Coordinates of C-alpha atoms in Angstrom, one line a residue:
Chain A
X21 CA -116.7 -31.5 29.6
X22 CA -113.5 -30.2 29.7
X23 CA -110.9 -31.9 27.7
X24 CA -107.1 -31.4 29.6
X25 CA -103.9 -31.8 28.1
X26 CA -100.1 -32.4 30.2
X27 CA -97.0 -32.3 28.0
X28 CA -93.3 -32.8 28.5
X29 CA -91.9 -32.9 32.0
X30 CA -95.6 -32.1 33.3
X31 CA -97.1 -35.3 31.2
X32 CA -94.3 -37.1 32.8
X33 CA -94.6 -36.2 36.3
X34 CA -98.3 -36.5 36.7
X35 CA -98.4 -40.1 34.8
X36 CA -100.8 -39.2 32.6
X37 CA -101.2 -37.0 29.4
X38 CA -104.9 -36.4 28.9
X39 CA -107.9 -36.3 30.9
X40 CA -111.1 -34.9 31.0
X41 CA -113.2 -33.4 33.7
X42 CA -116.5 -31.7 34.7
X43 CA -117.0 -27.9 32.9
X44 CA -118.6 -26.9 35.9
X45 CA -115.7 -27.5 38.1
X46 CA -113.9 -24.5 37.1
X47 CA -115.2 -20.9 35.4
X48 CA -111.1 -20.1 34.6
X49 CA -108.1 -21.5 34.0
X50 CA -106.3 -20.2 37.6
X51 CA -109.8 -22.4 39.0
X52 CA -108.8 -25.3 36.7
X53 CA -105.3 -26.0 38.1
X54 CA -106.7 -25.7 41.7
X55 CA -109.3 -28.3 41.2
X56 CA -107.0 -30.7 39.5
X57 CA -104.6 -30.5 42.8
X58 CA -107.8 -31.2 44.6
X59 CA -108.8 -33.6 42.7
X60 CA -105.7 -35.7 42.3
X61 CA -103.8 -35.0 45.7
X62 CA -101.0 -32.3 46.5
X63 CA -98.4 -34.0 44.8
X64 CA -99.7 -32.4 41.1
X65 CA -99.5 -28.9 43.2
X66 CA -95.8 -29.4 42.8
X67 CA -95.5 -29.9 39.1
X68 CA -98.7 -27.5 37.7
X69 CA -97.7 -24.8 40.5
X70 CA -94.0 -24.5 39.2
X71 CA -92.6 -21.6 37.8
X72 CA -93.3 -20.9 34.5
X73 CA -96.0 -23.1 33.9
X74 CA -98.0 -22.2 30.9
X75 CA -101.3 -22.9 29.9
X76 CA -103.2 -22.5 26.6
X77 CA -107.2 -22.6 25.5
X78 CA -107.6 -23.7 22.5
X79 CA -104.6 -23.9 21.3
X80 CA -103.5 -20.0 22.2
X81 CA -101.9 -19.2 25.1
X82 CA -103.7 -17.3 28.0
X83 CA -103.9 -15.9 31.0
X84 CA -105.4 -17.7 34.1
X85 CA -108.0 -15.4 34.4
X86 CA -109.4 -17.3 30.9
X87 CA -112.5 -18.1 31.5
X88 CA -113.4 -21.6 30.4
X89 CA -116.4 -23.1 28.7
X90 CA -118.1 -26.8 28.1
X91 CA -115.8 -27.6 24.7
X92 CA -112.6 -26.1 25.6
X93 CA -109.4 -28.0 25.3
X94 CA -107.0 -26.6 28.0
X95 CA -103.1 -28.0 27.7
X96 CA -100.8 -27.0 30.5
X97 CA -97.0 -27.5 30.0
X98 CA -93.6 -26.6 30.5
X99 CA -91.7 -23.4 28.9
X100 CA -90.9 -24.4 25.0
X101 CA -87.4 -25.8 23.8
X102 CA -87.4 -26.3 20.4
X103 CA -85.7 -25.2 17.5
Chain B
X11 CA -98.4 -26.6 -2.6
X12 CA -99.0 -23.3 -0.4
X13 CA -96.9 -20.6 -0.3
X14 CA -96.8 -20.4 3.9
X15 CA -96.0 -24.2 4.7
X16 CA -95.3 -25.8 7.9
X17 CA -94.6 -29.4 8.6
X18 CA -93.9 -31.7 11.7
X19 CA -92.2 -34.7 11.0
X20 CA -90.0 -37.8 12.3
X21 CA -88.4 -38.0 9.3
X22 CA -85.6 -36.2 7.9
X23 CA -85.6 -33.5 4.8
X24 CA -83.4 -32.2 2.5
X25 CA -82.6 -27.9 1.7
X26 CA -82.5 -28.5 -1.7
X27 CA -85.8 -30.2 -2.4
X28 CA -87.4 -27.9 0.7
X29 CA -85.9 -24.3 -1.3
X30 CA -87.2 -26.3 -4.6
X31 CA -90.5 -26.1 -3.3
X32 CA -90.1 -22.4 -2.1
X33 CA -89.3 -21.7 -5.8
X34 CA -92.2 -23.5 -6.9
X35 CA -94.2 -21.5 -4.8
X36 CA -93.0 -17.8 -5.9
X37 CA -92.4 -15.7 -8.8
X38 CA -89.3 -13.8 -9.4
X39 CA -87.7 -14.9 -6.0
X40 CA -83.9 -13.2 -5.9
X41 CA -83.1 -14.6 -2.3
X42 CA -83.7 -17.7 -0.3
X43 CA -82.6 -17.2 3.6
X44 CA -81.9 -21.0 5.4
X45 CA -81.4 -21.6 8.6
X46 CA -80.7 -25.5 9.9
X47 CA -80.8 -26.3 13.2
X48 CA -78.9 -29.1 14.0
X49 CA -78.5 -31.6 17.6
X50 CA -75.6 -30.6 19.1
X51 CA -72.8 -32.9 20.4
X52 CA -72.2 -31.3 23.7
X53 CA -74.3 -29.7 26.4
X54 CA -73.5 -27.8 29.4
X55 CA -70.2 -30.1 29.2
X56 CA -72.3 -33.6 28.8
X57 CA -72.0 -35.6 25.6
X58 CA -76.1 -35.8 24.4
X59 CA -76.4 -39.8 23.2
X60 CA -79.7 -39.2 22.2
X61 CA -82.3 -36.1 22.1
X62 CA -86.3 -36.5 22.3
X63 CA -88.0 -33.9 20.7
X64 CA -92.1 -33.5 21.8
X65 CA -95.1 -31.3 20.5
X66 CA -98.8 -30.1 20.8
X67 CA -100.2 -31.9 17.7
X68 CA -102.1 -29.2 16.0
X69 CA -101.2 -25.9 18.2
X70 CA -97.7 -26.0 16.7
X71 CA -98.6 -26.4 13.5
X72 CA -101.2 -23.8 13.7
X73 CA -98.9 -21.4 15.9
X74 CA -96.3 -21.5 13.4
X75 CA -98.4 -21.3 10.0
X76 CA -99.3 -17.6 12.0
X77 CA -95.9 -16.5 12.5
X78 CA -95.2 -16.9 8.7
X79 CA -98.5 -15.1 7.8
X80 CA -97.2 -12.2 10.4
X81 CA -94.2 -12.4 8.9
X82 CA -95.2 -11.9 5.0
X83 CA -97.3 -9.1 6.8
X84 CA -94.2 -7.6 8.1
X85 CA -91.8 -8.4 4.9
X86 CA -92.0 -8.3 1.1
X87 CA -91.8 -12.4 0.8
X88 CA -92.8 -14.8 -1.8
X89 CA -92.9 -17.6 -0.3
X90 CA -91.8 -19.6 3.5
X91 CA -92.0 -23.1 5.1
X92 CA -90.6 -24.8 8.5
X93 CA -89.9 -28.2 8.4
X94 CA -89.4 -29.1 12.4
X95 CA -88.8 -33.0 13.2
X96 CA -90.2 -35.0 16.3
X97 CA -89.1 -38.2 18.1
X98 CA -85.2 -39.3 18.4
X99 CA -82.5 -37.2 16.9
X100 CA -78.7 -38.1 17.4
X101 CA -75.8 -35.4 17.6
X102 CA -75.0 -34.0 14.7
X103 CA -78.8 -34.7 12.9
X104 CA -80.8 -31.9 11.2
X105 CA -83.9 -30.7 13.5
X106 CA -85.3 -27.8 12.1
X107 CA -85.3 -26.0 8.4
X108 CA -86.7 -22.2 8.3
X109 CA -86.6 -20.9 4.6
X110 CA -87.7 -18.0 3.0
X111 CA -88.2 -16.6 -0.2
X112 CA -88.0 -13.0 -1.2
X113 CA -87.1 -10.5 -4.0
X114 CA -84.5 -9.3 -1.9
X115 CA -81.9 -10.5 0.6
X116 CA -82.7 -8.6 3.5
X117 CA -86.4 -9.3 3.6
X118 CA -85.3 -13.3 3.6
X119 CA -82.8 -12.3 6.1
X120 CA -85.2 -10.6 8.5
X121 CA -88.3 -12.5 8.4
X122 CA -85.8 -16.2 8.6
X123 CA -84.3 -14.9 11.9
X124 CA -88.0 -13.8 13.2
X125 CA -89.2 -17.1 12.5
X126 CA -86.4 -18.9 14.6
X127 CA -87.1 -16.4 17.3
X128 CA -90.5 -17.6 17.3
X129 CA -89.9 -21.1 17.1
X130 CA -87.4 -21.3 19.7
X131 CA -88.9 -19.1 22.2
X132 CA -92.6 -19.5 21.8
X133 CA -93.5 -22.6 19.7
X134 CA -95.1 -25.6 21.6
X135 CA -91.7 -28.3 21.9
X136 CA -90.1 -29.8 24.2
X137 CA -86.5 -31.3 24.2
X138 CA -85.2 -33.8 26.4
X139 CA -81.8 -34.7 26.0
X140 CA -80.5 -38.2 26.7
X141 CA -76.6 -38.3 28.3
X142 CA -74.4 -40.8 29.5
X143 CA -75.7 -39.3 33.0
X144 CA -79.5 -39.9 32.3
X145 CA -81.9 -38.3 30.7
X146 CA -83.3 -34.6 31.3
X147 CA -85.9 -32.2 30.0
X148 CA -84.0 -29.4 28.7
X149 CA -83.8 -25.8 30.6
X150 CA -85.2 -23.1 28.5
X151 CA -82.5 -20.6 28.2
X152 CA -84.1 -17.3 26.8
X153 CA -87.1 -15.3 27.6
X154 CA -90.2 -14.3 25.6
X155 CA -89.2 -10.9 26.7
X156 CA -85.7 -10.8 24.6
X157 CA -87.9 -11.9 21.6
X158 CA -90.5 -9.7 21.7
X159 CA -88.2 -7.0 22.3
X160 CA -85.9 -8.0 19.3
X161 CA -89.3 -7.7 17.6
X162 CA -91.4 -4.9 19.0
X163 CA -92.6 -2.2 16.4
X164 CA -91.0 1.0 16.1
Chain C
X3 CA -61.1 -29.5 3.1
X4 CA -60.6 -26.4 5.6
X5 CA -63.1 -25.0 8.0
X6 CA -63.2 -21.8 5.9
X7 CA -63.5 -22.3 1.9
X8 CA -64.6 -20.6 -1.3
X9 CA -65.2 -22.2 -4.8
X10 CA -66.1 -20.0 -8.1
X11 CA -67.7 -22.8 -10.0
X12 CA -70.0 -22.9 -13.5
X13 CA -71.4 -25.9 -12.2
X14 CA -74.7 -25.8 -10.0
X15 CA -74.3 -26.4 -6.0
X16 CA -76.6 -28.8 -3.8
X17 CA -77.1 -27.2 -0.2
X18 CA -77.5 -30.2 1.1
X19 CA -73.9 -31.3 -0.1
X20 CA -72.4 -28.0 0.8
X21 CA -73.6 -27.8 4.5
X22 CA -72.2 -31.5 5.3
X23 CA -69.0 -30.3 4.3
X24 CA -70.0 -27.4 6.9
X25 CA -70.4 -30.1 9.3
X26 CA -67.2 -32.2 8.6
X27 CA -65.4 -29.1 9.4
X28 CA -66.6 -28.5 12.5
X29 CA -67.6 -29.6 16.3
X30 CA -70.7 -28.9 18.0
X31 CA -72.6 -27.0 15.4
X32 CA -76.2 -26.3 16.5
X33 CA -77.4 -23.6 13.9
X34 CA -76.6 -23.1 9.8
X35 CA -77.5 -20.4 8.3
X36 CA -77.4 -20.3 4.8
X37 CA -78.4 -17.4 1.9
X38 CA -79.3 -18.8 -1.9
X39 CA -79.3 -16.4 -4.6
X40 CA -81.3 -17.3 -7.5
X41 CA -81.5 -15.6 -11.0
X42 CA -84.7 -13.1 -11.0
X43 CA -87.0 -13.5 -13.8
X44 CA -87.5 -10.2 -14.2
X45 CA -85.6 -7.2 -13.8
X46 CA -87.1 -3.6 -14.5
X47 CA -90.1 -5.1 -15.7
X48 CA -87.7 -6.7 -18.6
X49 CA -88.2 -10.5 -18.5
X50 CA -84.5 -12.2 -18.4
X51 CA -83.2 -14.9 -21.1
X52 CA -80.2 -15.7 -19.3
X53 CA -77.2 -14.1 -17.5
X54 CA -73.4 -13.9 -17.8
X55 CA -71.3 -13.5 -14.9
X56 CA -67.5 -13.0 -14.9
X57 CA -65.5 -12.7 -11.9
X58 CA -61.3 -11.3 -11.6
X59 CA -60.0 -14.9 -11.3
X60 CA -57.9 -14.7 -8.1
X61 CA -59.0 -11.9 -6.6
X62 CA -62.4 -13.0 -6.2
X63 CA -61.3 -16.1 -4.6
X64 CA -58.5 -13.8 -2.1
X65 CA -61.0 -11.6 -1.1
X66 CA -63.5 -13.7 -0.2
X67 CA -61.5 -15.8 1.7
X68 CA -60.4 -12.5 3.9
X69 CA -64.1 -11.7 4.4
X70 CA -64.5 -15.3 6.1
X71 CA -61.5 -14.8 7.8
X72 CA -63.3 -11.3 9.1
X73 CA -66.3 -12.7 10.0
X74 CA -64.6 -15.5 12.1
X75 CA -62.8 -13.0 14.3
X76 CA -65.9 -11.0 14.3
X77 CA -68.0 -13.9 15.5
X78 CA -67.8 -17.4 17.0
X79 CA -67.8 -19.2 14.0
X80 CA -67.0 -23.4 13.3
X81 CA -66.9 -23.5 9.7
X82 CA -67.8 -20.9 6.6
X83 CA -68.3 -21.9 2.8
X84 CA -69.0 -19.8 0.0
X85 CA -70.2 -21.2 -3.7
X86 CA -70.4 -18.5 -6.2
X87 CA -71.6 -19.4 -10.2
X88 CA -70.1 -17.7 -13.4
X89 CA -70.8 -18.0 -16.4
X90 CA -73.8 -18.9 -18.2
X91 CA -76.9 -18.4 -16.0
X92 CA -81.1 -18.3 -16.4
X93 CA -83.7 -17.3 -14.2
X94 CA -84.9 -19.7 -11.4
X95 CA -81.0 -21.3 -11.1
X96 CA -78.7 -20.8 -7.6
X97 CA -76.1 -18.2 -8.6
X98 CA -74.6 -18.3 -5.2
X99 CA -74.1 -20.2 -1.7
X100 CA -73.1 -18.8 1.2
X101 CA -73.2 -21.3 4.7
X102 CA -71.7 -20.6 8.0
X103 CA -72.0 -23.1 11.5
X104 CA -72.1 -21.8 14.4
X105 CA -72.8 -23.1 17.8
X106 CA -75.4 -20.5 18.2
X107 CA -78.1 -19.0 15.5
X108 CA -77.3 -15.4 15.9
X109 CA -73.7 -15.5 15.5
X110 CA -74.4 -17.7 12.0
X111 CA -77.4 -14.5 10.8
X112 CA -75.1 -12.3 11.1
X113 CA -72.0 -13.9 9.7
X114 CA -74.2 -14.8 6.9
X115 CA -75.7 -11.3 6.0
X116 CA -71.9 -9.7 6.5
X117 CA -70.6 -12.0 4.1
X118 CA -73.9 -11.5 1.7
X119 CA -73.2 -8.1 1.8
X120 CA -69.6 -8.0 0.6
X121 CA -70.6 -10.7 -1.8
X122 CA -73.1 -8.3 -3.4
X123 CA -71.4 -4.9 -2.9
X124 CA -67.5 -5.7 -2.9
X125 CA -66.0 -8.7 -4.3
X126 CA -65.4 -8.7 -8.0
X127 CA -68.1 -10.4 -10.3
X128 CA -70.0 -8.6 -12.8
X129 CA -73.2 -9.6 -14.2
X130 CA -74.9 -9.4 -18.1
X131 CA -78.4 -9.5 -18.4
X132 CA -79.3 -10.8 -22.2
X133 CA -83.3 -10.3 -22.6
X134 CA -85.6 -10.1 -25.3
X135 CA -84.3 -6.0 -25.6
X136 CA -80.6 -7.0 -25.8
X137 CA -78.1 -7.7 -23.4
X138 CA -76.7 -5.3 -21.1
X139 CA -74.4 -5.0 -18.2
X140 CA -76.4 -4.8 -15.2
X141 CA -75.6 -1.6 -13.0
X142 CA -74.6 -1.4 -9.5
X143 CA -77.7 -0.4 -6.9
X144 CA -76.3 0.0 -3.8
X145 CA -73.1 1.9 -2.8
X146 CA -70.3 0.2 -0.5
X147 CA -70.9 3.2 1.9
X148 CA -74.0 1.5 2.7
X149 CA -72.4 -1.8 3.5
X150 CA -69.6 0.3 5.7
X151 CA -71.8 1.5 7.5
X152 CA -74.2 -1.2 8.4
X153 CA -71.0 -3.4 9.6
X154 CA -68.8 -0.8 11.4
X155 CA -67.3 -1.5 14.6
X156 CA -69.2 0.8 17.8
Chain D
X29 CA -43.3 -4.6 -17.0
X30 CA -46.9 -3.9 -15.9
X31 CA -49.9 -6.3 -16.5
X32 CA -52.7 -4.5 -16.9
X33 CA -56.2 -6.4 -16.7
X34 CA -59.8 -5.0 -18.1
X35 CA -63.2 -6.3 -16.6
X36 CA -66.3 -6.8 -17.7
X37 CA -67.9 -3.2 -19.3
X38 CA -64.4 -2.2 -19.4
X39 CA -63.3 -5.4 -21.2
X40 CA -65.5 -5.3 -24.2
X41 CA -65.5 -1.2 -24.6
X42 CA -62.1 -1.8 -25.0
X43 CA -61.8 -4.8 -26.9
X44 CA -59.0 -6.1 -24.9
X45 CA -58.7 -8.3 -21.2
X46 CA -54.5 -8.1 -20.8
X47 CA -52.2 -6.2 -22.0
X48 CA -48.5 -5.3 -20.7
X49 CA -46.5 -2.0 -20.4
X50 CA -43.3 -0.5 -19.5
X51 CA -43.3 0.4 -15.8
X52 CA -41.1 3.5 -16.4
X53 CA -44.8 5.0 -18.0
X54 CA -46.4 5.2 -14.7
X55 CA -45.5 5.7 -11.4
X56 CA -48.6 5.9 -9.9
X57 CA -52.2 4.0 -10.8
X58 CA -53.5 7.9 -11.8
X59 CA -50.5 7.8 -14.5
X60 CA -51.1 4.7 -15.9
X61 CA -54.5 5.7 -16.7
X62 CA -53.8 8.5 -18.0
X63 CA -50.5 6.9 -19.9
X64 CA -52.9 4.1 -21.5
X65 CA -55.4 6.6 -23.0
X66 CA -52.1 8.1 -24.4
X67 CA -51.4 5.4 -26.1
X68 CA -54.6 3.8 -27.0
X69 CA -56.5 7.2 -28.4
X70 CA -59.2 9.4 -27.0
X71 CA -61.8 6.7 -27.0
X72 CA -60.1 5.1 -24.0
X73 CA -60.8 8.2 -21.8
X74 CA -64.7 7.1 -22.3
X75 CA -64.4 4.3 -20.6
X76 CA -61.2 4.4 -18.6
X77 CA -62.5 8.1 -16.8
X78 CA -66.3 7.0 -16.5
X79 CA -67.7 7.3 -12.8
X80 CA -66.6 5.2 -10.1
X81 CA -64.2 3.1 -12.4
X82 CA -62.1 0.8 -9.5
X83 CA -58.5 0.3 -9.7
X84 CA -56.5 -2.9 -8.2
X85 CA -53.4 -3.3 -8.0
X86 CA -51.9 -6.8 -7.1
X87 CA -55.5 -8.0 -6.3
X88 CA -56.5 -5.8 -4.2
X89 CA -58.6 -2.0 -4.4
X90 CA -56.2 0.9 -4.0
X91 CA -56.2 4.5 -4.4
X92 CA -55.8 6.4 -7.6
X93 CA -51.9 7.6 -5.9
X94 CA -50.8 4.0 -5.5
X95 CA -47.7 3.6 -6.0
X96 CA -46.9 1.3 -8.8
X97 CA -43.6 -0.8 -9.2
X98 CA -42.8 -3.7 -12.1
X99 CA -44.1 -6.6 -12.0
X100 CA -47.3 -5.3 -10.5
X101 CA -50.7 -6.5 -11.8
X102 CA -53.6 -3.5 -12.1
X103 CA -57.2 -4.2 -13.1
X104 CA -59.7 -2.0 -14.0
X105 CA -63.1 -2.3 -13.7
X106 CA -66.8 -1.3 -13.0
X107 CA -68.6 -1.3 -10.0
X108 CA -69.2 -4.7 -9.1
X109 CA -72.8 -6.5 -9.0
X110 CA -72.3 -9.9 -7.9
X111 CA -74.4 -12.1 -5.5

């Protein structure tokens, strides 16, 4: 399993903050995003496919060419505003 | 006590008992370097009723407790801790306390306005403001590229 | 109180006190930055008792009054405070205070560090060291030269 | 009459913080250094000539050519080591 994290405006938009799905649905993190538009219709292409999205794996942030493995906790979100 | 400290926290703190603790933490400490961020009245011409402030629950901590140990890597410090709040902050409310401990001003200068870079540019929150208009996430302004420039090693 | 003050006190200072006077004085302050100074234990490997400082009543207050005024045409500023100590002094207590507000962080760094700077290099206190060796007047490290140039004008 | 103030170092080498004198004795702050240490003995010139003594006059730093008139206030001092 893959355990998948939304926050901010992306949490808010897609109604839900965590999920988890199937390892062997995606090798990366580029292939995770696409399956979870596939998965859950086009209207999440909208919000994970807008600019700037970042995503982290395990708490760092990557690339989308990460590969994932069974374990991982991937979080995709927003740029940062705090301070 | 450590002397690298980071917390995240609804509640409000206080400088003095925060630099106390910094003092605890370090011998022979010479300089302390603040900075307090605090919610701001007015944004992009809206009065802000109300501000939301969200986090990754264990990556921020982690992420920031990182940054300090880069930055005692990078400068002569004794001691530093961030103090950053969550939840509902009004106008005029205290978010954020960077302090750092040093021998010397300039170190505690330095590594307090690399940490801010950090935690405004790169550290895992979100703000959404709440105006007499509605409420909205809040634009990022800067890019990781002005920091990490600001930064980048001779 | 006035958005730009200075106070040559023996009593001890509470930042928290200090930077809500910073806020009274001002609107839509988003950063603080603030700089503590604190008595050193030790100083060339001598371990200090205590410390006397004496300051040119008048001038001390004039001058560093014009220095806020500086850094306030220098940058956009809402409100500067300085708190600087005299007299009798021992290692681990504040010596001196310096806040500025600002809308933005890097304006309040650098006012900060500017007025640090003049604090430390310019405006008229003197400092005795007593330790366990005797007391003696501590000498002047760094030359104004140094401060000139960091701070001149491109 | 001149008021003439002593700091710090200068203050207890001397074993005085005030003292007044007759304007006519120095027209400029060079002159009334040299006009004190006249009148005080050769010890003055110790601590009045050591390196990088600061004169003010009227509260603020001036050259050694300053001009002085009466009623003027002129300190002496050390280099300064506050903060």
């Amino acid at each position: 399993m893959l355990k998948v994290l939304f926050f901010a405006r992306l949490r808010e938009e897609l109604g839900i903050g965590e999920l988890n799905c199937a390892a062997e649905q995606a090798a990366t993190a580029a292939q995770l995003r696409e399956s979870l538009v596939a998965a859950n219709g086009e209207h999440w292409r909208a919000s994970l496919f807008a600019d700037n999205i970042i995503v982290a794996v395990n708490q760092e942030v990557v690339d989308w060419s990460q590969p994932l493995q069974a374990g991982d906790e991937i979080a995709f979100f927003p740029p940062v505003t705090g301070g | 006590m450590q002397a690298l400290a980071v917390a995240i926290q609804s509640e409000d703190f206080s400088v003095d008992a925060e630099n106390a603790d910094l003092l605890r933490q370090s011998n022979n400490t010479g300089a302390i370097a603040n900075f307090v961020g605090i919610v701001r009245v007015n944004n992009d011409r809206l009065t802000v009723v109300s501000m939301q402030l969200e986090h990754y629950p264990g990556m921020t901590e982690k992420s920031i407790l990182r940054v300090l140990q880069e930055a005692r890597q990078r400068w002569q410090l004794n001691a530093a801790r961030v103090v950053h709040r969550i939840g509902e902050l009004h106008p005029g409310e205290q978010i954020v306390y960077v302090g750092v401990a040093s021998e010397h001003r300039h170190a505690a200068f330095d590594a307090c306005a690399y940490i801010m870079d950090y935690l405004k540019l790169q550290a895992p929150f979100w703000k959404k403001e709440i105006t007499a208009n509605g409420a909205h996430w809040v634009d990022a302004r800067e890019s990781d590229s002005i920091a990490a420039q600001r930064w980048s090693k001779p």
